[in-house]
Amino acid sequence: MTDFTARYLCDYQTPQFTITTVDLTFDLTDNKTTVTSKLSITRMNESNASLVLDGEKLQLLSVHLNENKLSEHDYKVTESQLEIQTQESDFTLTIVTEINPLDNTSLEGLFKSGDAFCTQCEAEGFRCITYYLDRPDVMAIFTTKVIADKAHYPYLLSNGNKVAHGDLENGKHFSTWHDPFPKPSYLFALVAGDFDLLEDSFTTSSNKRIALEIFVDKGNLHKGHHAMKALKDSMSWDESTFGLEYDLDIYMIVAVDFFNMGAMENKGLNVFNSKYVLADAKTATDTDFFQIEAVIAHEYFHNWTGNRVTCRDWFQLSLKEGLTVFRDQQFSADMHSATVTRIKNVRVLRSLQFAEDAGPMAHPIRPEKVMEMNNFYTLTVYEKGSEVIRMLHTLLGQDKFRQGMDLYFERFDGMAVTCDDFVNAMSDASCVNLEQFKFWYSQAGTPKLTVNEDFNEVTGQFTLTIKQENTLQNTDPVNLHIPVNIELIDLKSKKSELHLIEIKTAQQTWTFEHFNEKPIVGFLGGFSAPVKVDFRQSDDELEAIMVHGKDEFCRWDAGQKLLTNYLIKLVAMPAMELPHSLSQAFACILTSSTDMALKAEQLTLPNFNEVADLIEEVDPDILSLAITKLKGFLATKLQVLLVDTYQQCHVSDFSQNKVALAQRALKNVCLSYLAVLPENHILIAEQYQTSNNMTDTLAALTFSAENNLVNYDEYMQSFEDKWQETTLVMDKWFMIAGTLKSDDIFERLTQLIQHPLFTLKNPNRARSLIASFANNNPQYFHCKSGKGYHFLTTQISLLDEINPQIASRLITPLIQFKSFDKSHQKLMRSELEQLSLKSNLSKDLKEKLDAALSK
């Protein structure tokens, strides 16, 4: 029977036993892999408690305590534990288990990804391999011997450095790996398969040569070069920015098609979803190249922020993930446009994380209650967790933040610690009191800042009064320590002042002197805190910020506020006429000398989720129509400028330098507007037919789907004919198919589910179609018939039996139903109630359903 017992942060206790060394032997076969685990165990206190090891889906073959074989009377086995009675303080335990990798569709523990053996042990997958103290505060030195058929599995990989290898009888061979750094079981990795190998090296600042190896499926070697460059850039950046060198002799990356996550930072052997490794111009978009670089960096940076210093318990997950996301975002900002990178980060927060903060699964970045840990690999832990680290960086400044990082590693290298340990290191190194700041780790919900301004024409004094409150109901709000960057713009003098103010109480007022007229405020420069802002500024003021603001983020944000204001007005009054001044403001963007990449972001409309988050009980049909109307208005008014910009950015020769990337971004944003006008459909046809890169090809296909063009089916068929043998490209094809704006979308979805290339067993393929439809096709996902909701729950019900992690993640847009009007809430809730009646629900799915239906 599945255990639905919740675990609580307040119940944490140190382990009664620890494991110092682990010797593992794997004899790999598809259905009957034998795992021999030899554990050196030490009792940590004077109690006579029995040893309780975690284990799931295991067939126990034998147990030896020291050299003595235990009988079945000496231990107790349940669905999730092995309990052994012993009075020993120091002893060796040898356990032999048998597992079935081939039938492991959950992709946790040891499983088959295509023809290769692969592991995924974070968060609690190691217990599906052997019985163990499967918790992050038990850290041991691992030695792993892997045995397999040499012809089928010429590469046998595990953590650390290879210390032995050789041939065995019956066509088998072995490799033995030793990791000298103590690690928790979640960082264990094993891969066995036949790959193409891309080799390179990196020389550290201390002149140590590191062997770099990337393993990819046969025939994909040429698609690994970008990933290799990203890895070397990451290693160099971490040395120059944080003084952190790599510590093993070899760093390996393996790309596999079947993987629940984006990638995994196992010590020395990173296992990656192939989506975040393989790329060339013909098969990958500019966004793919950017994401590969970012994810490669993220997993490499984990070597220190996650591996060398790890989490005491899973409630501290943001200790490693929030910090490492911050580090990879800083890396991306240095590699590309810092402003554009920041804007992309903020779009994710506003469109997805804010909704999570307001939904039934809302939780602090350090959760206090967990049933299924996989449910807490969330945008809150990762992205909001990163924003909390960024606020520390803003408050302390770069130099003191670096001193805090240095002290953190000095204190805790080789240890499993807490979020408080990290903040205390920052406080001690900088001599800044951060006790109030720690509330960010325990407070759920998105804070809201209400801003009021006043100007005294006689004294020239300008005041800002800011009130903070939490938007999440049923919480006990506390006053947070919030850093806010502001820019005070004087239009007459064309000068501005930049200030960092720190909010610490429920309401505070700041006074600024010597102004001849009321300044215009660019608020929350650089998005200095993950908050919502209620600040009523006129269209003229927002347009002034767009033109005169020095902070590029504020210039972009002012444009987004202007667009959002009109979308909200259109939802309330769909027949409202939009003003000429709005199109003029965006005409100024098109004709400005602004960097093209930033210009592309300024011209991109706020998406459905961003606006829905700002309207109470919104009708999704009306919001979709409002977005369509606004886009059509701008396309019509700016058509000449859009066509001119599109043509100026169209370059026949393909390049991946920064200028070319910016040109493509701006060109395709212009085309997204032009596509809504029938007279411009010829531009889409021309781009699709003449494109020499995947970015432009997919843009043309996407706009064909979004506008249901007559040539859509023709384009999709030709694309499928060309790319049906290339898995990652066909994922893009299914993704676009899910966004089609057509009244026969549900008949098409049924056909797509039955497509020979579609399978729910491949997480990428399931996400590409099902998540694309639910997240990117709001007009039909939220249709009044309820068919969109029923389609999603039908697929989730099937997925839950195959891969509970993926099923649980796909349910998110349905459980956040309280942001919509009562009629849509009723439809969504009805589908959730029907799904909750299903027998044998996984813990992953049940936890989310219970949370949604109990609210």
Coordinates of C-alpha atoms in Angstrom, one line a residue, residues 257-643:
D257 CA 16.5 10.7 -24.7
F258 CA 14.4 9.3 -21.8
F259 CA 14.9 11.5 -18.8
N260 CA 12.4 13.2 -16.4
M261 CA 14.5 16.3 -15.7
G262 CA 16.6 18.6 -17.8
A263 CA 19.9 17.2 -16.4
M264 CA 21.5 15.9 -13.2
E265 CA 24.7 17.0 -11.5
N266 CA 26.0 13.6 -10.3
K267 CA 29.6 14.1 -9.2
G268 CA 31.8 13.9 -12.3
L269 CA 29.1 12.1 -14.4
N270 CA 26.3 14.4 -15.4
V271 CA 23.4 12.7 -17.0
F272 CA 21.5 15.1 -19.4
N273 CA 18.3 15.1 -21.3
S274 CA 19.5 15.1 -24.9
K275 CA 17.5 18.2 -25.4
Y276 CA 20.1 20.1 -23.4
V277 CA 23.2 18.8 -25.2
L278 CA 22.5 18.2 -28.9
A279 CA 22.4 21.2 -31.3
D280 CA 23.3 22.4 -34.7
A281 CA 21.8 25.2 -36.8
K282 CA 19.7 22.8 -38.9
T283 CA 18.0 21.1 -35.9
A284 CA 18.2 23.6 -33.0
T285 CA 16.8 27.1 -32.5
D286 CA 18.6 30.1 -31.0
T287 CA 16.7 29.4 -27.8
D288 CA 17.9 25.8 -27.8
F289 CA 21.5 27.0 -28.0
F290 CA 21.0 29.5 -25.2
Q291 CA 19.3 26.9 -23.0
I292 CA 22.0 24.2 -23.6
E293 CA 24.6 26.7 -22.6
A294 CA 22.6 27.7 -19.4
V295 CA 21.9 24.1 -18.4
I296 CA 25.5 22.9 -19.0
A297 CA 26.6 25.8 -16.8
H298 CA 24.0 25.0 -14.1
E299 CA 25.0 21.4 -13.7
Y300 CA 28.7 22.2 -13.8
F301 CA 28.3 25.0 -11.1
H302 CA 26.6 22.4 -8.9
N303 CA 30.0 20.8 -8.4
W304 CA 30.5 23.2 -5.6
T305 CA 27.0 24.6 -4.9
G306 CA 25.3 21.2 -4.4
N307 CA 28.0 18.5 -4.5
R308 CA 30.9 19.7 -2.4
V309 CA 28.4 21.5 -0.1
T310 CA 25.0 19.8 -0.2
C311 CA 21.6 19.9 1.6
R312 CA 21.1 18.6 5.1
D313 CA 17.5 17.5 4.2
W314 CA 15.2 17.9 1.1
F315 CA 13.4 20.9 2.7
Q316 CA 16.7 22.8 2.1
L317 CA 16.6 22.1 -1.7
S318 CA 16.8 25.7 -2.6
L319 CA 20.1 25.9 -0.8
K320 CA 21.7 24.3 -3.8
E321 CA 19.1 25.0 -6.6
G322 CA 18.3 28.6 -5.9
L323 CA 22.0 29.4 -5.5
T324 CA 23.0 27.5 -8.6
V325 CA 20.2 29.1 -10.7
F326 CA 21.5 32.5 -9.6
R327 CA 25.0 31.5 -10.7
D328 CA 23.9 30.2 -14.1
Q329 CA 21.8 33.3 -14.7
Q330 CA 24.8 35.5 -13.9
F331 CA 26.9 33.4 -16.3
S332 CA 24.3 33.8 -19.1
A333 CA 24.2 37.5 -18.4
D334 CA 27.9 37.7 -18.9
M335 CA 27.8 35.6 -22.1
H336 CA 25.0 37.6 -23.7
S337 CA 22.9 40.7 -23.1
A338 CA 22.5 41.1 -19.3
T339 CA 19.2 43.0 -19.8
V340 CA 17.6 40.6 -22.2
T341 CA 18.7 37.6 -20.0
R342 CA 17.1 39.4 -17.0
I343 CA 13.9 40.0 -18.9
K344 CA 13.6 36.3 -19.8
N345 CA 14.1 35.4 -16.2
V346 CA 11.4 37.8 -15.0
R347 CA 8.9 36.6 -17.7
V348 CA 9.2 33.1 -16.2
L349 CA 8.5 34.4 -12.7
R350 CA 5.6 36.5 -13.7
S351 CA 3.9 34.0 -16.0
L352 CA 4.5 30.8 -14.0
Q353 CA 6.0 31.3 -10.6
F354 CA 3.6 34.0 -9.4
A355 CA 0.7 31.7 -10.4
E356 CA 2.4 28.9 -8.4
D357 CA 2.7 31.2 -5.4
A358 CA -1.1 31.9 -5.6
G359 CA -2.2 28.3 -6.3
P360 CA -3.0 25.3 -4.1
M361 CA 0.6 24.1 -4.0
A362 CA 2.0 27.4 -2.8
H363 CA 5.0 26.9 -0.5
P364 CA 8.0 28.8 0.8
I365 CA 11.3 28.3 -1.0
R366 CA 12.1 26.1 2.0
P367 CA 8.9 24.0 2.3
E368 CA 7.7 23.0 5.7
K369 CA 5.7 19.9 4.6
V370 CA 6.3 17.3 2.0
M371 CA 4.5 14.1 0.9
E372 CA 6.3 13.4 -2.4
M373 CA 9.6 15.3 -2.7
N374 CA 9.4 15.2 -6.5
N375 CA 6.5 17.7 -6.3
F376 CA 8.8 20.3 -4.8
Y377 CA 11.2 20.6 -7.7
T378 CA 9.3 23.8 -8.5
L379 CA 9.7 27.3 -9.9
T380 CA 9.4 28.6 -6.3
V381 CA 12.4 26.6 -5.1
Y382 CA 14.4 27.2 -8.2
E383 CA 13.5 30.6 -9.7
K384 CA 12.2 32.4 -6.6
G385 CA 15.0 30.8 -4.7
S386 CA 17.4 32.4 -7.2
E387 CA 15.7 35.8 -6.7
V388 CA 16.3 35.5 -2.9
I389 CA 20.0 35.0 -3.6
R390 CA 20.0 37.9 -6.1
M391 CA 18.5 40.1 -3.3
L392 CA 21.4 39.2 -1.1
H393 CA 23.8 40.1 -3.9
T394 CA 22.0 43.5 -4.3
L395 CA 22.0 44.2 -0.5
L396 CA 25.6 43.2 0.1
G397 CA 27.2 44.3 -3.2
Q398 CA 29.4 42.1 -5.4
D399 CA 32.6 42.2 -3.2
K400 CA 30.8 41.3 0.1
F401 CA 28.7 38.7 -1.7
R402 CA 31.9 37.0 -2.9
Q403 CA 33.4 37.2 0.6
G404 CA 30.3 35.4 1.8
M405 CA 30.6 32.7 -0.8
D406 CA 34.2 32.2 0.1
L407 CA 33.3 31.8 3.8
Y408 CA 30.5 29.4 3.0
F409 CA 32.8 27.1 1.2
E410 CA 35.5 27.4 3.9
R411 CA 33.1 26.5 6.6
F412 CA 31.0 23.8 5.0
D413 CA 33.1 22.0 2.3
G414 CA 32.2 18.3 2.4
M415 CA 29.2 18.9 4.6
A416 CA 25.4 18.8 4.4
V417 CA 24.0 22.1 5.6
T418 CA 20.9 24.4 5.7
C419 CA 19.7 27.6 4.1
D420 CA 20.3 29.3 7.5
D421 CA 23.9 28.2 7.3
F422 CA 24.3 30.0 3.9
V423 CA 22.7 33.2 5.1
N424 CA 24.7 33.2 8.3
A425 CA 27.9 32.9 6.2
M426 CA 26.8 35.9 4.1
S427 CA 26.0 37.9 7.3
D428 CA 29.2 37.0 9.1
A429 CA 31.4 37.8 6.0
S430 CA 29.7 41.2 5.3
C431 CA 28.9 42.2 8.9
V432 CA 25.3 42.9 7.8
N433 CA 22.5 41.7 10.0
L434 CA 20.3 39.4 7.8
E435 CA 18.0 37.9 10.5
Q436 CA 14.9 39.6 9.1
F437 CA 16.0 38.6 5.6
K438 CA 15.7 34.9 6.5
F439 CA 11.9 35.3 6.5
W440 CA 12.1 35.0 2.7
Y441 CA 12.9 31.3 3.2
S442 CA 9.7 30.6 5.3
Q443 CA 7.1 32.9 3.8
A444 CA 4.9 31.6 1.1
G445 CA 3.2 33.8 -1.5
T446 CA 4.3 36.8 -3.5
P447 CA 4.6 40.1 -1.6
K448 CA 2.8 43.1 -3.0
L449 CA 4.2 46.6 -2.8
T450 CA 1.7 49.5 -2.9
V451 CA 3.4 52.7 -3.9
N452 CA 2.1 56.3 -3.4
E453 CA 4.0 59.4 -4.3
D454 CA 3.8 63.1 -3.4
F455 CA 5.5 66.2 -4.6
N456 CA 5.7 69.6 -2.7
E457 CA 6.2 72.3 -5.4
V458 CA 7.2 74.8 -2.8
T459 CA 10.0 72.8 -1.0
G460 CA 11.0 70.6 -4.0
Q461 CA 10.6 67.6 -1.8
F462 CA 9.4 64.3 -3.4
T463 CA 8.2 61.5 -1.2
L464 CA 7.5 57.8 -1.8
T465 CA 5.4 55.8 0.6
I466 CA 5.5 52.1 0.2
K467 CA 3.3 49.5 1.9
Q468 CA 4.1 45.8 1.9
E469 CA 1.7 42.9 2.2
N470 CA 1.4 39.3 1.2
T471 CA -1.0 38.3 -1.6
L472 CA -1.5 34.8 -0.3
Q473 CA -4.6 34.4 1.9
N474 CA -4.6 32.3 5.1
T475 CA -1.0 33.0 6.0
D476 CA 0.5 34.8 8.9
P477 CA 2.4 37.5 7.1
V478 CA 5.7 38.9 8.4
N479 CA 7.5 42.0 7.3
L480 CA 10.2 41.1 4.8
H481 CA 13.5 42.8 4.1
I482 CA 13.0 44.0 0.5
P483 CA 15.6 45.8 -1.6
V484 CA 14.2 48.1 -4.3
N485 CA 16.1 49.9 -6.9
I486 CA 14.5 53.2 -8.1
E487 CA 15.3 55.7 -10.7
L488 CA 14.0 59.3 -10.3
I489 CA 13.8 60.9 -13.8
D490 CA 13.8 64.7 -14.2
L491 CA 12.4 65.3 -17.7
K492 CA 13.5 69.0 -17.9
S493 CA 17.1 68.4 -17.1
K494 CA 17.2 64.9 -18.8
K495 CA 18.9 63.7 -15.6
S496 CA 18.1 60.9 -13.2
E497 CA 19.1 59.7 -9.8
L498 CA 19.5 56.0 -8.9
H499 CA 18.8 54.9 -5.3
L500 CA 18.6 51.5 -3.5
I501 CA 16.0 51.7 -0.8
E502 CA 15.4 48.9 1.8
I503 CA 11.9 48.1 3.0
K504 CA 11.7 46.5 6.4
T505 CA 8.4 47.5 7.9
A506 CA 4.8 47.4 6.9
Q507 CA 4.9 50.9 5.6
Q508 CA 7.8 53.3 5.1
T509 CA 8.3 56.8 3.5
W510 CA 11.4 58.2 1.8
T511 CA 12.0 61.9 1.0
F512 CA 14.1 63.1 -1.8
E513 CA 15.2 66.8 -2.1
H514 CA 15.9 69.6 -4.6
F515 CA 13.5 68.8 -7.5
N516 CA 12.1 71.6 -9.7
E517 CA 9.2 69.4 -10.8
K518 CA 7.8 66.0 -9.8
P519 CA 10.2 63.3 -11.0
I520 CA 9.0 60.2 -12.8
V521 CA 9.8 57.0 -11.0
G522 CA 11.3 54.0 -12.6
F523 CA 10.4 51.4 -9.9
L524 CA 12.1 48.1 -9.2
G525 CA 15.1 48.6 -11.4
G526 CA 16.6 45.3 -12.6
F527 CA 13.6 43.6 -10.9
S528 CA 15.5 43.9 -7.6
A529 CA 12.9 41.8 -5.7
P530 CA 10.3 39.1 -6.7
V531 CA 7.2 41.2 -5.8
K532 CA 4.1 42.5 -7.4
V533 CA 3.7 46.3 -7.6
D534 CA 0.6 48.4 -7.3
F535 CA 1.8 51.8 -8.6
R536 CA -0.6 53.9 -10.6
Q537 CA 1.4 55.7 -13.2
S538 CA -0.2 57.5 -16.2
D539 CA 0.4 56.5 -19.8
D540 CA 2.5 59.6 -20.3
E541 CA 4.7 58.6 -17.3
L542 CA 5.2 55.1 -18.6
E543 CA 6.0 56.3 -22.1
A544 CA 8.6 58.7 -20.5
I545 CA 10.3 55.9 -18.7
M546 CA 10.3 53.9 -22.0
V547 CA 12.2 56.7 -23.7
H548 CA 14.3 58.3 -21.0
G549 CA 15.0 55.7 -18.4
K550 CA 18.6 54.7 -17.9
D551 CA 17.7 51.3 -16.4
E552 CA 16.9 49.1 -19.4
F553 CA 14.8 46.7 -17.4
C554 CA 12.6 49.6 -16.3
R555 CA 12.3 50.8 -19.9
W556 CA 11.1 47.3 -20.9
D557 CA 8.8 47.0 -17.9
A558 CA 7.2 50.3 -18.5
G559 CA 6.1 49.1 -21.9
Q560 CA 4.8 45.9 -20.5
K561 CA 2.8 47.8 -17.9
L562 CA 1.4 50.0 -20.7
L563 CA 0.3 47.0 -22.7
T564 CA -1.0 45.2 -19.6
N565 CA -3.1 48.1 -18.6
Y566 CA -4.8 48.1 -22.0
L567 CA -5.4 44.4 -21.9
I568 CA -7.1 44.7 -18.5
K569 CA -9.2 47.5 -19.9
L570 CA -10.2 45.4 -22.9
V571 CA -11.2 42.5 -20.7
A572 CA -13.5 44.9 -18.8
M573 CA -14.7 46.7 -22.0
P574 CA -14.1 44.5 -25.1
A575 CA -15.5 47.1 -27.5
M576 CA -13.2 49.8 -26.3
E577 CA -11.2 51.7 -28.9
L578 CA -7.5 51.6 -28.4
P579 CA -5.7 55.1 -28.6
H580 CA -3.4 56.2 -31.3
S581 CA -0.8 57.2 -28.7
L582 CA -0.3 53.5 -27.8
S583 CA 0.7 52.6 -31.4
Q584 CA 2.9 55.7 -31.4
A585 CA 4.8 54.6 -28.3
F586 CA 5.6 51.3 -30.0
A587 CA 6.5 53.0 -33.3
C588 CA 9.1 54.9 -31.3
I589 CA 10.6 51.5 -30.2
L590 CA 10.7 50.2 -33.7
T591 CA 12.5 53.4 -35.0
S592 CA 14.8 53.8 -31.9
S593 CA 18.5 52.9 -31.9
T594 CA 18.0 50.4 -29.1
D595 CA 19.8 47.1 -29.2
M596 CA 17.8 44.8 -31.5
A597 CA 17.6 42.0 -28.9
L598 CA 16.2 44.4 -26.3
K599 CA 13.8 45.9 -28.9
A600 CA 12.5 42.4 -29.6
E601 CA 11.6 42.0 -25.9
Q602 CA 10.0 45.4 -25.8
L603 CA 7.7 44.5 -28.7
T604 CA 6.7 41.1 -27.2
L605 CA 3.2 41.2 -25.7
P606 CA 2.7 40.0 -22.1
N607 CA 1.4 36.5 -22.3
F608 CA -1.9 35.0 -21.2
N609 CA -0.6 33.8 -17.8
E610 CA 1.1 37.1 -16.9
V611 CA -2.2 39.1 -17.5
A612 CA -4.5 36.4 -15.9
D613 CA -2.4 36.6 -12.7
L614 CA -3.5 40.3 -12.4
I615 CA -7.2 39.9 -12.9
E616 CA -9.5 38.3 -10.3
E617 CA -11.7 35.5 -11.7
V618 CA -10.9 36.3 -15.3
D619 CA -12.9 34.8 -18.2
P620 CA -10.1 33.1 -20.2
D621 CA -12.1 33.5 -23.5
I622 CA -12.4 37.2 -23.1
L623 CA -8.7 37.6 -22.1
S624 CA -7.7 35.6 -25.2
L625 CA -9.8 37.8 -27.4
A626 CA -8.3 40.9 -25.7
I627 CA -4.8 39.7 -26.5
T628 CA -5.8 39.0 -30.1
K629 CA -7.4 42.5 -30.5
L630 CA -4.4 44.3 -29.1
K631 CA -2.0 42.4 -31.3
G632 CA -4.2 43.1 -34.3
F633 CA -4.4 46.8 -33.5
L634 CA -0.6 47.2 -33.3
A635 CA -0.1 45.1 -36.4
T636 CA -2.5 47.3 -38.4
K637 CA -1.2 50.6 -37.1
L638 CA 2.5 49.6 -37.4
Q639 CA 2.4 47.5 -40.5
V640 CA 4.7 49.6 -42.6
L641 CA 7.3 49.9 -39.9
L642 CA 7.0 46.2 -39.1
V643 CA 7.5 45.2 -42.7

